[in-house]
Amino acid sequence: MSISNQVNIFLWSILGGMSIAFVYDIFRIKRRTIKTNNIITYIEDLLYWSISAAIMFAIVYIGNDGEIRGYIFLGTIIGAILYILLLSRLVIFISLKIIGFLKKALKTLWVIFTYPFRVAFRFFSIPCIFLYKVAKRIFKNSRRVAKINFDKCKMAKRAFQNRRKKI
């Protein structure tokens, strides 16, 4: 294998290390914006390591015909360190600002979209509350009357049974 080919593979491994660090930043951004429970975090970690392994496998298999060399791992580590030192903070900062802007925009659209429904709810809630209180009062009285009538029927039934026994 020629030196130029090895340098080419080394540069690809640096790019692979940078892409692995970028994928890690994607998961960091996701974890900052969306809180998840432990099980989802474990699944995300498994997904991250699967993606990282696939990137490394592609670099080793395509670039070096599957031969594992130390300079490939060295290039990957250098690429990850370069990305973390030079680009990571910037990518996270810009991504969080964009996500924050999108959240505010969607919230504003939601408020605009739901405004007619909120106005209608307020408009109809006053008569509905009044009707609810009236119905509650009526049914409260009717429940009391029904209980009295039920008790009277029970007593009449007992009286009838007692008379029947006497006969």
CSV table of N, CA and C in Angstrom, one decimal:
chain,number,residue,atom,x,y,z
A,1,MET,N,0.9,-1.2,0.0
A,1,MET,CA,0.0,0.0,0.0
A,1,MET,C,0.9,1.2,0.0
A,2,SER,N,0.6,2.2,-0.9
A,2,SER,CA,1.4,3.3,-1.0
A,2,SER,C,1.2,4.3,0.1
A,3,ILE,N,2.1,5.2,0.3
A,3,ILE,CA,2.0,6.2,1.3
A,3,ILE,C,0.9,7.2,1.0
A,4,SER,N,0.7,7.5,-0.3
A,4,SER,CA,-0.4,8.5,-0.6
A,4,SER,C,-1.8,7.8,-0.3
A,5,ASN,N,-1.9,6.5,-0.5
A,5,ASN,CA,-3.1,5.8,-0.2
A,5,ASN,C,-3.3,5.8,1.4
A,6,GLN,N,-2.3,5.6,2.1
A,6,GLN,CA,-2.4,5.6,3.6
A,6,GLN,C,-2.7,7.0,4.1
A,7,VAL,N,-2.2,8.1,3.5
A,7,VAL,CA,-2.5,9.4,3.8
A,7,VAL,C,-4.0,9.7,3.5
A,8,ASN,N,-4.4,9.2,2.4
A,8,ASN,CA,-5.9,9.4,2.0
A,8,ASN,C,-6.8,8.7,3.1
A,9,ILE,N,-6.4,7.5,3.4
A,9,ILE,CA,-7.2,6.8,4.5
A,9,ILE,C,-7.1,7.5,5.8
A,10,PHE,N,-6.0,8.0,6.1
A,10,PHE,CA,-5.8,8.8,7.4
A,10,PHE,C,-6.7,10.0,7.4
A,11,LEU,N,-6.8,10.7,6.3
A,11,LEU,CA,-7.7,11.9,6.2
A,11,LEU,C,-9.1,11.5,6.2
A,12,TRP,N,-9.5,10.3,5.6
A,12,TRP,CA,-10.9,9.8,5.7
A,12,TRP,C,-11.2,9.5,7.2
A,13,SER,N,-10.2,8.9,7.9
A,13,SER,CA,-10.4,8.6,9.3
A,13,SER,C,-10.6,9.8,10.2
A,14,ILE,N,-9.9,10.9,9.8
A,14,ILE,CA,-10.1,12.2,10.5
A,14,ILE,C,-11.5,12.6,10.3
A,15,LEU,N,-12.0,12.6,9.0
A,15,LEU,CA,-13.3,12.9,8.7
A,15,LEU,C,-14.3,12.0,9.4
A,16,GLY,N,-14.0,10.8,9.5
A,16,GLY,CA,-14.9,9.8,10.2
A,16,GLY,C,-15.0,10.2,11.7
A,17,GLY,N,-13.9,10.6,12.3
A,17,GLY,CA,-13.9,11.0,13.7
A,17,GLY,C,-14.7,12.2,13.9
A,18,MET,N,-14.6,13.2,13.0
A,18,MET,CA,-15.4,14.4,13.1
A,18,MET,C,-16.9,14.1,12.9
A,19,SER,N,-17.2,13.1,12.0
A,19,SER,CA,-18.6,12.8,11.9
A,19,SER,C,-19.1,12.0,13.1
A,20,ILE,N,-18.3,11.2,13.7
A,20,ILE,CA,-18.8,10.6,15.0
A,20,ILE,C,-19.0,11.6,16.1
A,21,ALA,N,-18.1,12.6,16.2
A,21,ALA,CA,-18.3,13.7,17.2
A,21,ALA,C,-19.6,14.5,16.8
A,22,PHE,N,-19.8,14.7,15.5
A,22,PHE,CA,-21.0,15.4,15.1
A,22,PHE,C,-22.3,14.7,15.5
A,23,VAL,N,-22.3,13.4,15.3
A,23,VAL,CA,-23.5,12.6,15.6
A,23,VAL,C,-23.7,12.6,17.2
A,24,TYR,N,-22.6,12.6,17.9
A,24,TYR,CA,-22.7,12.8,19.4
A,24,TYR,C,-23.3,14.1,19.7
A,25,ASP,N,-22.9,15.2,19.0
A,25,ASP,CA,-23.5,16.5,19.2
A,25,ASP,C,-25.0,16.5,18.9
A,26,ILE,N,-25.4,15.8,17.9
A,26,ILE,CA,-26.8,15.7,17.6
A,26,ILE,C,-27.6,15.1,18.8
A,27,PHE,N,-27.0,14.1,19.4
A,27,PHE,CA,-27.7,13.5,20.6
A,27,PHE,C,-27.6,14.4,21.8
A,28,ARG,N,-26.5,15.2,21.9
A,28,ARG,CA,-26.5,16.2,23.0
A,28,ARG,C,-27.5,17.2,22.8
A,29,ILE,N,-27.7,17.7,21.6
A,29,ILE,CA,-28.7,18.7,21.4
A,29,ILE,C,-30.1,18.2,21.6
A,30,LYS,N,-30.3,17.0,21.2
A,30,LYS,CA,-31.6,16.3,21.4
A,30,LYS,C,-31.9,16.2,22.9
A,31,ARG,N,-30.9,15.8,23.7
A,31,ARG,CA,-31.1,15.7,25.1
A,31,ARG,C,-31.3,17.0,25.9
A,32,ARG,N,-30.7,18.0,25.3
A,32,ARG,CA,-31.0,19.4,25.9
A,32,ARG,C,-32.4,19.9,25.6
A,33,THR,N,-32.9,19.6,24.5
A,33,THR,CA,-34.2,20.1,24.1
A,33,THR,C,-35.4,19.2,24.5
A,34,ILE,N,-35.2,17.9,24.5
A,34,ILE,CA,-36.2,17.0,24.9
A,34,ILE,C,-35.8,16.1,26.0
A,35,LYS,N,-36.4,16.2,27.1
A,35,LYS,CA,-36.1,15.3,28.3
A,35,LYS,C,-36.7,14.0,28.1
A,36,THR,N,-36.0,12.9,28.3
A,36,THR,CA,-36.5,11.5,28.1
A,36,THR,C,-36.1,10.7,29.4
A,37,ASN,N,-36.8,9.6,29.5
A,37,ASN,CA,-36.5,8.8,30.7
A,37,ASN,C,-35.3,7.9,30.4
A,38,ASN,N,-34.9,7.1,31.4
A,38,ASN,CA,-33.6,6.3,31.3
A,38,ASN,C,-33.7,5.3,30.2
A,39,ILE,N,-34.8,4.7,30.0
A,39,ILE,CA,-34.9,3.6,28.9
A,39,ILE,C,-34.6,4.2,27.6
A,40,ILE,N,-35.2,5.3,27.3
A,40,ILE,CA,-35.0,6.0,26.0
A,40,ILE,C,-33.5,6.4,25.9
A,41,THR,N,-32.9,6.9,26.9
A,41,THR,CA,-31.5,7.3,26.9
A,41,THR,C,-30.6,6.1,26.6
A,42,TYR,N,-30.9,4.9,27.2
A,42,TYR,CA,-30.2,3.7,26.9
A,42,TYR,C,-30.3,3.3,25.4
A,43,ILE,N,-31.5,3.5,24.9
A,43,ILE,CA,-31.7,3.1,23.4
A,43,ILE,C,-31.0,4.1,22.6
A,44,GLU,N,-31.0,5.4,22.9
A,44,GLU,CA,-30.2,6.4,22.2
A,44,GLU,C,-28.7,6.1,22.2
A,45,ASP,N,-28.2,5.7,23.4
A,45,ASP,CA,-26.8,5.4,23.5
A,45,ASP,C,-26.5,4.2,22.6
A,46,LEU,N,-27.3,3.2,22.6
A,46,LEU,CA,-27.1,2.1,21.7
A,46,LEU,C,-27.1,2.5,20.2
A,47,LEU,N,-28.0,3.4,19.9
A,47,LEU,CA,-28.1,3.9,18.5
A,47,LEU,C,-26.8,4.6,18.2
A,48,TYR,N,-26.4,5.5,19.1
A,48,TYR,CA,-25.1,6.2,18.8
A,48,TYR,C,-24.0,5.3,18.6
A,49,TRP,N,-23.8,4.3,19.4
A,49,TRP,CA,-22.7,3.4,19.3
A,49,TRP,C,-22.8,2.6,18.0
A,50,SER,N,-24.0,2.3,17.6
A,50,SER,CA,-24.2,1.5,16.4
A,50,SER,C,-23.8,2.4,15.2
A,51,ILE,N,-24.2,3.6,15.2
A,51,ILE,CA,-23.8,4.6,14.1
A,51,ILE,C,-22.3,4.8,14.1
A,52,SER,N,-21.7,4.9,15.3
A,52,SER,CA,-20.3,5.1,15.3
A,52,SER,C,-19.5,3.9,14.8
A,53,ALA,N,-20.0,2.7,15.2
A,53,ALA,CA,-19.4,1.4,14.7
A,53,ALA,C,-19.6,1.3,13.2
A,54,ALA,N,-20.7,1.7,12.6
A,54,ALA,CA,-20.9,1.7,11.2
A,54,ALA,C,-20.0,2.6,10.5
A,55,ILE,N,-19.8,3.8,11.0
A,55,ILE,CA,-18.8,4.8,10.4
A,55,ILE,C,-17.4,4.2,10.4
A,56,MET,N,-17.0,3.7,11.5
A,56,MET,CA,-15.6,3.1,11.6
A,56,MET,C,-15.5,1.9,10.7
A,57,PHE,N,-16.5,1.0,10.6
A,57,PHE,CA,-16.5,-0.1,9.8
A,57,PHE,C,-16.4,0.3,8.3
A,58,ALA,N,-17.1,1.3,7.9
A,58,ALA,CA,-17.1,1.8,6.5
A,58,ALA,C,-15.7,2.3,6.2
A,59,ILE,N,-15.1,3.1,7.1
A,59,ILE,CA,-13.8,3.6,6.9
A,59,ILE,C,-12.7,2.5,6.7
A,60,VAL,N,-12.8,1.5,7.6
A,60,VAL,CA,-11.8,0.4,7.6
A,60,VAL,C,-12.0,-0.5,6.4
A,61,TYR,N,-13.3,-0.8,6.1
A,61,TYR,CA,-13.6,-1.8,5.1
A,61,TYR,C,-13.4,-1.1,3.7
A,62,ILE,N,-13.9,0.0,3.5
A,62,ILE,CA,-13.8,0.7,2.1
A,62,ILE,C,-12.4,1.2,1.9
A,63,GLY,N,-11.9,1.9,2.9
A,63,GLY,CA,-10.6,2.5,2.7
A,63,GLY,C,-9.4,1.6,2.7
A,64,ASN,N,-9.5,0.6,3.5
A,64,ASN,CA,-8.3,-0.2,3.8
A,64,ASN,C,-8.5,-1.7,3.6
A,65,ASP,N,-9.6,-2.1,2.9
A,65,ASP,CA,-10.0,-3.5,2.6
A,65,ASP,C,-10.1,-4.3,3.9
A,66,GLY,N,-10.5,-3.7,4.9
A,66,GLY,CA,-10.8,-4.4,6.2
A,66,GLY,C,-9.6,-4.6,7.1
A,67,GLU,N,-8.4,-4.1,6.7
A,67,GLU,CA,-7.2,-4.2,7.5
A,67,GLU,C,-7.2,-3.1,8.5
A,68,ILE,N,-7.1,-3.5,9.8
A,68,ILE,CA,-7.2,-2.5,10.9
A,68,ILE,C,-5.7,-2.0,11.1
A,69,ARG,N,-5.5,-0.7,11.0
A,69,ARG,CA,-4.2,-0.1,11.2
A,69,ARG,C,-4.3,0.9,12.3
A,70,GLY,N,-3.3,1.1,13.0
A,70,GLY,CA,-3.3,2.1,14.1
A,70,GLY,C,-3.5,3.5,13.7
A,71,TYR,N,-3.0,3.9,12.5
A,71,TYR,CA,-3.2,5.3,12.1
A,71,TYR,C,-4.7,5.6,11.8
A,72,ILE,N,-5.5,4.6,11.5
A,72,ILE,CA,-6.9,4.8,11.3
A,72,ILE,C,-7.6,5.3,12.6
A,73,PHE,N,-7.3,4.5,13.7
A,73,PHE,CA,-7.8,4.9,15.0
A,73,PHE,C,-7.2,6.3,15.5
A,74,LEU,N,-5.9,6.5,15.2
A,74,LEU,CA,-5.3,7.7,15.5
A,74,LEU,C,-6.0,8.9,14.8
A,75,GLY,N,-6.3,8.7,13.5
A,75,GLY,CA,-7.0,9.7,12.7
A,75,GLY,C,-8.4,10.0,13.2
A,76,THR,N,-9.1,8.9,13.6
A,76,THR,CA,-10.4,9.0,14.2
A,76,THR,C,-10.4,9.9,15.5
A,77,ILE,N,-9.4,9.6,16.3
A,77,ILE,CA,-9.3,10.3,17.6
A,77,ILE,C,-9.0,11.8,17.3
A,78,ILE,N,-8.0,12.0,16.4
A,78,ILE,CA,-7.7,13.4,16.1
A,78,ILE,C,-8.9,14.1,15.5
A,79,GLY,N,-9.6,13.4,14.6
A,79,GLY,CA,-10.8,14.1,14.0
A,79,GLY,C,-11.8,14.4,15.1
A,80,ALA,N,-12.1,13.5,16.0
A,80,ALA,CA,-13.1,13.8,17.1
A,80,ALA,C,-12.6,15.0,17.9
A,81,ILE,N,-11.3,15.0,18.3
A,81,ILE,CA,-10.8,16.1,19.1
A,81,ILE,C,-10.8,17.4,18.4
A,82,LEU,N,-10.5,17.4,17.1
A,82,LEU,CA,-10.5,18.6,16.3
A,82,LEU,C,-12.0,19.2,16.2
A,83,TYR,N,-12.9,18.3,16.0
A,83,TYR,CA,-14.3,18.7,15.9
A,83,TYR,C,-14.8,19.3,17.3
A,84,ILE,N,-14.4,18.6,18.3
A,84,ILE,CA,-14.9,19.0,19.7
A,84,ILE,C,-14.3,20.4,20.0
A,85,LEU,N,-13.0,20.6,19.7
A,85,LEU,CA,-12.3,21.8,20.0
A,85,LEU,C,-12.7,23.0,19.1
A,86,LEU,N,-13.0,22.7,17.8
A,86,LEU,CA,-13.2,23.8,16.9
A,86,LEU,C,-14.7,24.1,16.6
A,87,LEU,N,-15.5,23.0,16.5
A,87,LEU,CA,-16.8,23.2,16.0
A,87,LEU,C,-18.0,22.9,16.9
A,88,SER,N,-17.7,22.1,17.9
A,88,SER,CA,-18.8,21.5,18.7
A,88,SER,C,-19.6,22.6,19.4
A,89,ARG,N,-19.0,23.5,20.1
A,89,ARG,CA,-19.7,24.6,20.8
A,89,ARG,C,-20.5,25.4,19.8
A,90,LEU,N,-19.9,25.7,18.7
A,90,LEU,CA,-20.6,26.5,17.6
A,90,LEU,C,-21.8,25.8,17.1
A,91,VAL,N,-21.7,24.5,16.8
A,91,VAL,CA,-22.8,23.7,16.3
A,91,VAL,C,-23.9,23.6,17.3
A,92,ILE,N,-23.6,23.4,18.5
A,92,ILE,CA,-24.6,23.3,19.6
A,92,ILE,C,-25.3,24.6,19.8
A,93,PHE,N,-24.5,25.7,19.9
A,93,PHE,CA,-25.1,27.0,20.1
A,93,PHE,C,-26.0,27.4,19.0
A,94,ILE,N,-25.6,27.2,17.7
A,94,ILE,CA,-26.5,27.6,16.6
A,94,ILE,C,-27.7,26.7,16.5
A,95,SER,N,-27.5,25.4,16.8
A,95,SER,CA,-28.6,24.5,16.8
A,95,SER,C,-29.7,24.8,17.8
A,96,LEU,N,-29.2,25.1,19.0
A,96,LEU,CA,-30.1,25.4,20.1
A,96,LEU,C,-30.9,26.7,19.8
A,97,LYS,N,-30.2,27.7,19.2
A,97,LYS,CA,-30.8,29.0,18.8
A,97,LYS,C,-31.9,28.7,17.8
A,98,ILE,N,-31.6,27.9,16.8
A,98,ILE,CA,-32.6,27.6,15.7
A,98,ILE,C,-33.7,26.9,16.3
A,99,ILE,N,-33.5,25.9,17.2
A,99,ILE,CA,-34.6,25.1,17.8
A,99,ILE,C,-35.4,26.0,18.7
A,100,GLY,N,-34.8,26.9,19.4
A,100,GLY,CA,-35.5,27.9,20.3
A,100,GLY,C,-36.4,28.8,19.4
A,101,PHE,N,-35.8,29.3,18.3
A,101,PHE,CA,-36.6,30.1,17.4
A,101,PHE,C,-37.8,29.4,16.8
A,102,LEU,N,-37.6,28.1,16.4
A,102,LEU,CA,-38.7,27.3,15.9
A,102,LEU,C,-39.8,27.0,16.9
A,103,LYS,N,-39.3,26.8,18.2
A,103,LYS,CA,-40.3,26.6,19.3
A,103,LYS,C,-41.2,27.8,19.5
A,104,LYS,N,-40.5,29.0,19.5
A,104,LYS,CA,-41.3,30.3,19.7
A,104,LYS,C,-42.2,30.5,18.5
A,105,ALA,N,-41.7,30.2,17.3
A,105,ALA,CA,-42.6,30.4,16.1
A,105,ALA,C,-43.8,29.5,16.1
A,106,LEU,N,-43.5,28.2,16.5
A,106,LEU,CA,-44.7,27.3,16.5
A,106,LEU,C,-45.6,27.7,17.6
A,107,LYS,N,-45.1,28.1,18.8
A,107,LYS,CA,-46.0,28.6,19.9
A,107,LYS,C,-46.8,29.8,19.4
A,108,THR,N,-46.2,30.7,18.7
A,108,THR,CA,-47.0,31.9,18.2
A,108,THR,C,-48.0,31.4,17.2
A,109,LEU,N,-47.7,30.5,16.3
A,109,LEU,CA,-48.7,30.0,15.4
A,109,LEU,C,-49.8,29.3,16.1
A,110,TRP,N,-49.5,28.6,17.2
A,110,TRP,CA,-50.5,27.8,17.9
A,110,TRP,C,-51.4,28.8,18.6
A,111,VAL,N,-50.9,29.9,19.2
A,111,VAL,CA,-51.7,30.9,19.8
A,111,VAL,C,-52.6,31.6,18.8
A,112,ILE,N,-52.1,31.9,17.7
A,112,ILE,CA,-52.9,32.5,16.6
A,112,ILE,C,-54.0,31.6,16.1
A,113,PHE,N,-53.6,30.3,15.9
A,113,PHE,CA,-54.6,29.3,15.5
A,113,PHE,C,-55.7,29.0,16.5
A,114,THR,N,-55.4,29.0,17.7
A,114,THR,CA,-56.4,28.6,18.8
A,114,THR,C,-57.1,29.8,19.3
A,115,TYR,N,-56.8,31.0,18.9
A,115,TYR,CA,-57.5,32.2,19.4
A,115,TYR,C,-59.0,32.2,19.2
A,116,PRO,N,-59.5,31.9,18.0
A,116,PRO,CA,-60.9,31.8,17.8
A,116,PRO,C,-61.6,30.8,18.7
A,117,PHE,N,-61.0,29.7,18.9
A,117,PHE,CA,-61.5,28.7,19.8
A,117,PHE,C,-61.6,29.1,21.2
A,118,ARG,N,-60.5,29.8,21.7
A,118,ARG,CA,-60.5,30.3,23.0
A,118,ARG,C,-61.6,31.4,23.2
A,119,VAL,N,-61.8,32.3,22.2
A,119,VAL,CA,-62.8,33.3,22.3
A,119,VAL,C,-64.2,32.6,22.4
A,120,ALA,N,-64.4,31.6,21.5
A,120,ALA,CA,-65.7,30.9,21.5
A,120,ALA,C,-65.9,30.2,22.9
A,121,PHE,N,-64.9,29.7,23.4
A,121,PHE,CA,-65.0,29.0,24.7
A,121,PHE,C,-65.4,30.0,25.8
A,122,ARG,N,-64.7,31.1,25.8
A,122,ARG,CA,-65.1,32.1,26.8
A,122,ARG,C,-66.5,32.6,26.6
A,123,PHE,N,-66.9,32.8,25.4
A,123,PHE,CA,-68.2,33.3,25.1
A,123,PHE,C,-69.3,32.3,25.5
A,124,PHE,N,-69.1,31.0,25.3
A,124,PHE,CA,-70.1,30.0,25.6
A,124,PHE,C,-69.9,29.5,27.0
A,125,SER,N,-68.8,29.8,27.7
A,125,SER,CA,-68.7,29.2,29.0
A,125,SER,C,-69.6,29.9,30.0
A,126,ILE,N,-69.9,31.2,29.9
A,126,ILE,CA,-70.8,31.9,30.8
A,126,ILE,C,-72.2,31.3,30.8
A,127,PRO,N,-72.8,31.1,29.7
A,127,PRO,CA,-74.1,30.5,29.7
A,127,PRO,C,-74.1,29.0,30.1
A,128,CYS,N,-73.0,28.3,29.8
A,128,CYS,CA,-72.9,26.9,30.1
A,128,CYS,C,-72.7,26.8,31.6
A,129,ILE,N,-72.0,27.6,32.3
A,129,ILE,CA,-71.8,27.6,33.7
A,129,ILE,C,-73.1,27.9,34.4
A,130,PHE,N,-73.9,28.8,33.9
A,130,PHE,CA,-75.2,29.1,34.4
A,130,PHE,C,-76.1,27.9,34.3
A,131,LEU,N,-76.2,27.3,33.1
A,131,LEU,CA,-77.0,26.2,32.9
A,131,LEU,C,-76.6,25.0,33.8
A,132,TYR,N,-75.3,24.8,33.9
A,132,TYR,CA,-74.8,23.8,34.8
A,132,TYR,C,-75.3,23.9,36.2
A,133,LYS,N,-75.2,25.2,36.7
A,133,LYS,CA,-75.6,25.4,38.1
A,133,LYS,C,-77.1,25.2,38.3
A,134,VAL,N,-77.9,25.6,37.3
A,134,VAL,CA,-79.4,25.4,37.3
A,134,VAL,C,-79.7,23.9,37.3
A,135,ALA,N,-79.0,23.2,36.4
A,135,ALA,CA,-79.3,21.8,36.3
A,135,ALA,C,-78.9,21.1,37.5
A,136,LYS,N,-77.8,21.5,38.1
A,136,LYS,CA,-77.3,20.9,39.4
A,136,LYS,C,-78.4,21.1,40.5
A,137,ARG,N,-78.9,22.3,40.6
A,137,ARG,CA,-79.9,22.6,41.6
A,137,ARG,C,-81.2,21.7,41.3
A,138,ILE,N,-81.6,21.6,40.1
A,138,ILE,CA,-82.8,20.9,39.7
A,138,ILE,C,-82.6,19.4,40.0
A,139,PHE,N,-81.4,18.8,39.6
A,139,PHE,CA,-81.2,17.4,39.8
A,139,PHE,C,-81.0,17.1,41.3
A,140,LYS,N,-80.4,18.1,42.0
A,140,LYS,CA,-80.2,17.8,43.4
A,140,LYS,C,-81.6,17.7,44.1
A,141,ASN,N,-82.5,18.6,43.8
A,141,ASN,CA,-83.8,18.5,44.3
A,141,ASN,C,-84.6,17.3,43.8
A,142,SER,N,-84.4,16.9,42.6
A,142,SER,CA,-85.1,15.8,42.0
A,142,SER,C,-84.6,14.5,42.7
A,143,ARG,N,-83.3,14.5,42.9
A,143,ARG,CA,-82.7,13.3,43.6
A,143,ARG,C,-83.3,13.1,45.0
A,144,ARG,N,-83.4,14.2,45.7
A,144,ARG,CA,-84.0,14.2,47.0
A,144,ARG,C,-85.5,13.7,47.0
A,145,VAL,N,-86.2,14.3,46.0
A,145,VAL,CA,-87.6,13.8,45.8
A,145,VAL,C,-87.7,12.4,45.5
A,146,ALA,N,-86.8,11.9,44.5
A,146,ALA,CA,-86.9,10.5,44.1
A,146,ALA,C,-86.5,9.6,45.3
A,147,LYS,N,-85.6,10.0,46.1
A,147,LYS,CA,-85.2,9.2,47.3
A,147,LYS,C,-86.4,9.1,48.3
A,148,ILE,N,-87.1,10.2,48.5
A,148,ILE,CA,-88.3,10.2,49.4
A,148,ILE,C,-89.3,9.3,48.8
A,149,ASN,N,-89.6,9.4,47.5
A,149,ASN,CA,-90.6,8.6,46.9
A,149,ASN,C,-90.2,7.1,46.9
A,150,PHE,N,-88.9,6.8,46.7
A,150,PHE,CA,-88.4,5.4,46.8
A,150,PHE,C,-88.6,4.9,48.2
A,151,ASP,N,-88.3,5.7,49.2
A,151,ASP,CA,-88.5,5.2,50.6
A,151,ASP,C,-90.0,5.0,50.9
A,152,LYS,N,-90.8,5.9,50.3
A,152,LYS,CA,-92.3,5.7,50.5
A,152,LYS,C,-92.7,4.4,49.9
A,153,CYS,N,-92.2,4.1,48.7
A,153,CYS,CA,-92.6,2.8,48.0
A,153,CYS,C,-92.1,1.6,48.8
A,154,LYS,N,-90.9,1.7,49.4
A,154,LYS,CA,-90.4,0.7,50.2
A,154,LYS,C,-91.2,0.4,51.4
A,155,MET,N,-91.6,1.5,52.0
A,155,MET,CA,-92.5,1.4,53.2
A,155,MET,C,-93.8,0.8,52.9
A,156,ALA,N,-94.4,1.2,51.7
A,156,ALA,CA,-95.7,0.7,51.3
A,156,ALA,C,-95.6,-0.7,51.0
A,157,LYS,N,-94.5,-1.2,50.4
A,157,LYS,CA,-94.3,-2.6,50.1
A,157,LYS,C,-94.3,-3.4,51.4
A,158,ARG,N,-93.5,-2.9,52.4
A,158,ARG,CA,-93.5,-3.6,53.6
A,158,ARG,C,-94.8,-3.7,54.3
A,159,ALA,N,-95.5,-2.6,54.3
A,159,ALA,CA,-96.9,-2.6,54.9
A,159,ALA,C,-97.8,-3.6,54.2
A,160,PHE,N,-97.7,-3.6,52.9
A,160,PHE,CA,-98.5,-4.6,52.1
A,160,PHE,C,-98.2,-6.0,52.5
A,161,GLN,N,-96.9,-6.3,52.6
A,161,GLN,CA,-96.4,-7.6,52.9
A,161,GLN,C,-96.9,-8.0,54.4
A,162,ASN,N,-96.8,-7.0,55.3
A,162,ASN,CA,-97.2,-7.3,56.6
A,162,ASN,C,-98.7,-7.6,56.7
A,163,ARG,N,-99.5,-6.9,55.9
A,163,ARG,CA,-101.0,-7.1,55.9
A,163,ARG,C,-101.3,-8.5,55.3
A,164,ARG,N,-100.5,-8.8,54.3
A,164,ARG,CA,-100.7,-10.1,53.7
A,164,ARG,C,-100.4,-11.3,54.6
A,165,LYS,N,-99.4,-11.1,55.4
A,165,LYS,CA,-99.1,-12.1,56.4
A,165,LYS,C,-100.1,-12.3,57.5
A,166,LYS,N,-100.8,-11.2,57.8
A,166,LYS,CA,-101.8,-11.2,58.8
A,166,LYS,C,-103.1,-11.9,58.3
A,167,ILE,N,-103.3,-11.8,57.0
A,167,ILE,CA,-104.5,-12.4,56.5
A,167,ILE,C,-104.4,-13.9,56.4
